[in-house]
Amino acid sequence: MQTLLESQGGDLRGLPAGPYLDLGTCVNRYGPPPAVERALRDIDPKQILAHPYGSEEDFTEAYADFMGAAPHELTPGRGITEFIRVLGQLLPAEQVAVITPDYTDTIRWFPTHLDPPPGVTETVETRLERLGRALATHPYVFLSNPNNPLGLYLHRDRLEELARAHPRSVLIVDEAYIEFIPEHRDLTMVRSGLTNVVVLRSPNKLFGIAGTRTGALWTLNADIAARVRERKLNWTLSHIDSVLATAALSDGAWVADTRAALLRDSLELEDLLTERFDGVVRGVPIHYRFVAVDEPLEAQRYFLDHGVVVRAFDGAHPGRVSGLRITAPTSKELAELRTSLQSG
């Protein structure tokens, strides 16, 4: 039976047949919003006859407005993963450090990993301390914030302080999950105004539209922006990607309501997990929880036996810590999950 240990979240291929509740991928399970469904129904097939002229501009303007940035400061792309790979091609690997644990593609493309000290429980302060050391010794430093998979968030003020203290180094922040925080417009490093900061963003996770591939790189660093744009395809986004993502970004009432519901669900999930596991990372401001366990495959199998897919990480692998990452289900799914786990 596939354990999914080497698969990224959401890839359920190879599992035995049967219905599963997929809590292994970090996409908002309340999505997509009704505006996306309406936009999908309203697409005129003739609109996809020609090349998608103007599509990336439409998306960029909508996303810039959503995050509180100027459109010209954004470079659109096909999700955050594309930018990680482009930066992996542009930046000398030996000059880049990653504050680990971190996202799969980041630790794959950049081999210099700054792990937590052995036996030390990772906290906001331990991550900030390593980040400061990394900026003092490396020209480029990657950080996911909120962190994937732990969920820990380092406040923008602390990051700005470190970036200002090390102006010769570039801080690259993956903010894939910051939009799950209601105050994301104030907390994002997009608002830093610093030229030694790069921010990677995507609406795919919050709006439940990971099947579209949309994202943006923000920076005031003219050299990095120019080098990344040189790698852009002629048409970065398809017409369909742009239409659906732009529709999602326009649905402010939906995102406020579902974000609030999802964060309430995550607190209930935290309590449910704490009843069974000692290593739950508590109090993080987003919609998934990390559970530190010594035997992640055994713990993952426990959930699979109850029809639930969770993401397992093997601490023996580079850039990883041992444990499970579990996404908050919807309120209805949460009630069913509680019943299922209590039955076994």
PDB file of N, CA and C in Angstrom, residues 5 58 83 88 120 128 140 142 164 169 184 201 216 225 229 253 258 262 270 304 330 333 336 343:
ATOM      1  N   LEU A   5       4.458   8.881   1.467  1.00  0.00           N
ATOM      2  CA  LEU A   5       5.575   9.565   2.115  1.00  0.00           C
ATOM      3  C   LEU A   5       6.378  10.385   1.117  1.00  0.00           C
ATOM      4  N   ASP A  58      -4.861  40.957 -16.478  1.00  0.00           N
ATOM      5  CA  ASP A  58      -6.092  40.951 -15.687  1.00  0.00           C
ATOM      6  C   ASP A  58      -5.857  40.316 -14.325  1.00  0.00           C
ATOM      7  N   PHE A  83       8.263  29.771  -9.643  1.00  0.00           N
ATOM      8  CA  PHE A  83       9.264  30.759  -9.237  1.00  0.00           C
ATOM      9  C   PHE A  83      10.406  30.118  -8.457  1.00  0.00           C
ATOM     10  N   GLY A  88      15.901  28.723  -8.669  1.00  0.00           N
ATOM     11  CA  GLY A  88      16.874  27.653  -8.572  1.00  0.00           C
ATOM     12  C   GLY A  88      17.821  27.623  -9.757  1.00  0.00           C
ATOM     13  N   VAL A 120      15.822  19.948  19.799  1.00  0.00           N
ATOM     14  CA  VAL A 120      15.222  21.233  20.142  1.00  0.00           C
ATOM     15  C   VAL A 120      13.863  21.360  19.463  1.00  0.00           C
ATOM     16  N   LEU A 128      13.820  32.433  14.030  1.00  0.00           N
ATOM     17  CA  LEU A 128      14.382  33.768  13.863  1.00  0.00           C
ATOM     18  C   LEU A 128      15.887  33.768  14.092  1.00  0.00           C
ATOM     19  N   TYR A 140      21.602  34.729  -0.236  1.00  0.00           N
ATOM     20  CA  TYR A 140      20.172  34.511  -0.423  1.00  0.00           C
ATOM     21  C   TYR A 140      19.676  33.518   0.626  1.00  0.00           C
ATOM     22  N   PHE A 142      16.033  31.466   1.857  1.00  0.00           N
ATOM     23  CA  PHE A 142      14.629  31.106   1.653  1.00  0.00           C
ATOM     24  C   PHE A 142      13.966  30.829   2.996  1.00  0.00           C
ATOM     25  N   ARG A 164      16.766  44.474   7.199  1.00  0.00           N
ATOM     26  CA  ARG A 164      17.458  45.765   7.242  1.00  0.00           C
ATOM     27  C   ARG A 164      18.862  45.622   7.823  1.00  0.00           C
ATOM     28  N   SER A 169      22.222  40.840   1.794  1.00  0.00           N
ATOM     29  CA  SER A 169      21.590  39.542   1.562  1.00  0.00           C
ATOM     30  C   SER A 169      20.137  39.749   1.164  1.00  0.00           C
ATOM     31  N   HIS A 184      -3.704  39.568   6.610  1.00  0.00           N
ATOM     32  CA  HIS A 184      -2.574  39.277   5.716  1.00  0.00           C
ATOM     33  C   HIS A 184      -2.059  40.523   4.996  1.00  0.00           C
ATOM     34  N   ARG A 201       3.846  34.504  -3.842  1.00  0.00           N
ATOM     35  CA  ARG A 201       2.454  34.424  -3.410  1.00  0.00           C
ATOM     36  C   ARG A 201       1.627  33.648  -4.441  1.00  0.00           C
ATOM     37  N   ALA A 216       2.374  34.846  -8.134  1.00  0.00           N
ATOM     38  CA  ALA A 216       3.103  36.063  -8.461  1.00  0.00           C
ATOM     39  C   ALA A 216       4.353  36.174  -7.603  1.00  0.00           C
ATOM     40  N   ALA A 225      13.998  41.040 -10.438  1.00  0.00           N
ATOM     41  CA  ALA A 225      12.763  41.111 -11.224  1.00  0.00           C
ATOM     42  C   ALA A 225      13.058  40.955 -12.707  1.00  0.00           C
ATOM     43  N   ARG A 229      11.857  37.831 -15.109  1.00  0.00           N
ATOM     44  CA  ARG A 229      10.990  38.116 -16.255  1.00  0.00           C
ATOM     45  C   ARG A 229      11.583  37.646 -17.571  1.00  0.00           C
ATOM     46  N   ALA A 253     -16.551  38.642   0.159  1.00  0.00           N
ATOM     47  CA  ALA A 253     -17.435  38.166   1.226  1.00  0.00           C
ATOM     48  C   ALA A 253     -17.230  36.674   1.467  1.00  0.00           C
ATOM     49  N   THR A 258     -15.466  32.114   4.797  1.00  0.00           N
ATOM     50  CA  THR A 258     -14.880  30.771   4.816  1.00  0.00           C
ATOM     51  C   THR A 258     -13.555  30.748   5.563  1.00  0.00           C
ATOM     52  N   LEU A 262     -12.939  28.255   8.568  1.00  0.00           N
ATOM     53  CA  LEU A 262     -11.816  27.322   8.496  1.00  0.00           C
ATOM     54  C   LEU A 262     -10.897  27.465   9.705  1.00  0.00           C
ATOM     55  N   GLU A 270      -7.307  20.882  16.171  1.00  0.00           N
ATOM     56  CA  GLU A 270      -6.181  20.890  17.117  1.00  0.00           C
ATOM     57  C   GLU A 270      -6.551  20.161  18.405  1.00  0.00           C
ATOM     58  N   LEU A 304      -5.198   6.378   7.562  1.00  0.00           N
ATOM     59  CA  LEU A 304      -5.670   5.690   6.356  1.00  0.00           C
ATOM     60  C   LEU A 304      -6.684   4.605   6.700  1.00  0.00           C
ATOM     61  N   THR A 330     -13.801  20.723   6.524  1.00  0.00           N
ATOM     62  CA  THR A 330     -14.960  21.582   6.750  1.00  0.00           C
ATOM     63  C   THR A 330     -15.641  21.153   8.047  1.00  0.00           C
ATOM     64  N   GLU A 333     -17.249  17.800   7.652  1.00  0.00           N
ATOM     65  CA  GLU A 333     -16.239  16.745   7.595  1.00  0.00           C
ATOM     66  C   GLU A 333     -15.599  16.533   8.964  1.00  0.00           C
ATOM     67  N   GLU A 336     -17.697  14.265  11.038  1.00  0.00           N
ATOM     68  CA  GLU A 336     -17.555  12.892  10.562  1.00  0.00           C
ATOM     69  C   GLU A 336     -16.204  12.321  10.963  1.00  0.00           C
ATOM     70  N   SER A 343     -14.605   5.839  16.785  1.00  0.00           N
ATOM     71  CA  SER A 343     -15.071   4.469  16.596  1.00  0.00           C
ATOM     72  C   SER A 343     -13.905   3.481  16.618  1.00  0.00           C
TER      73      SER A 343
END
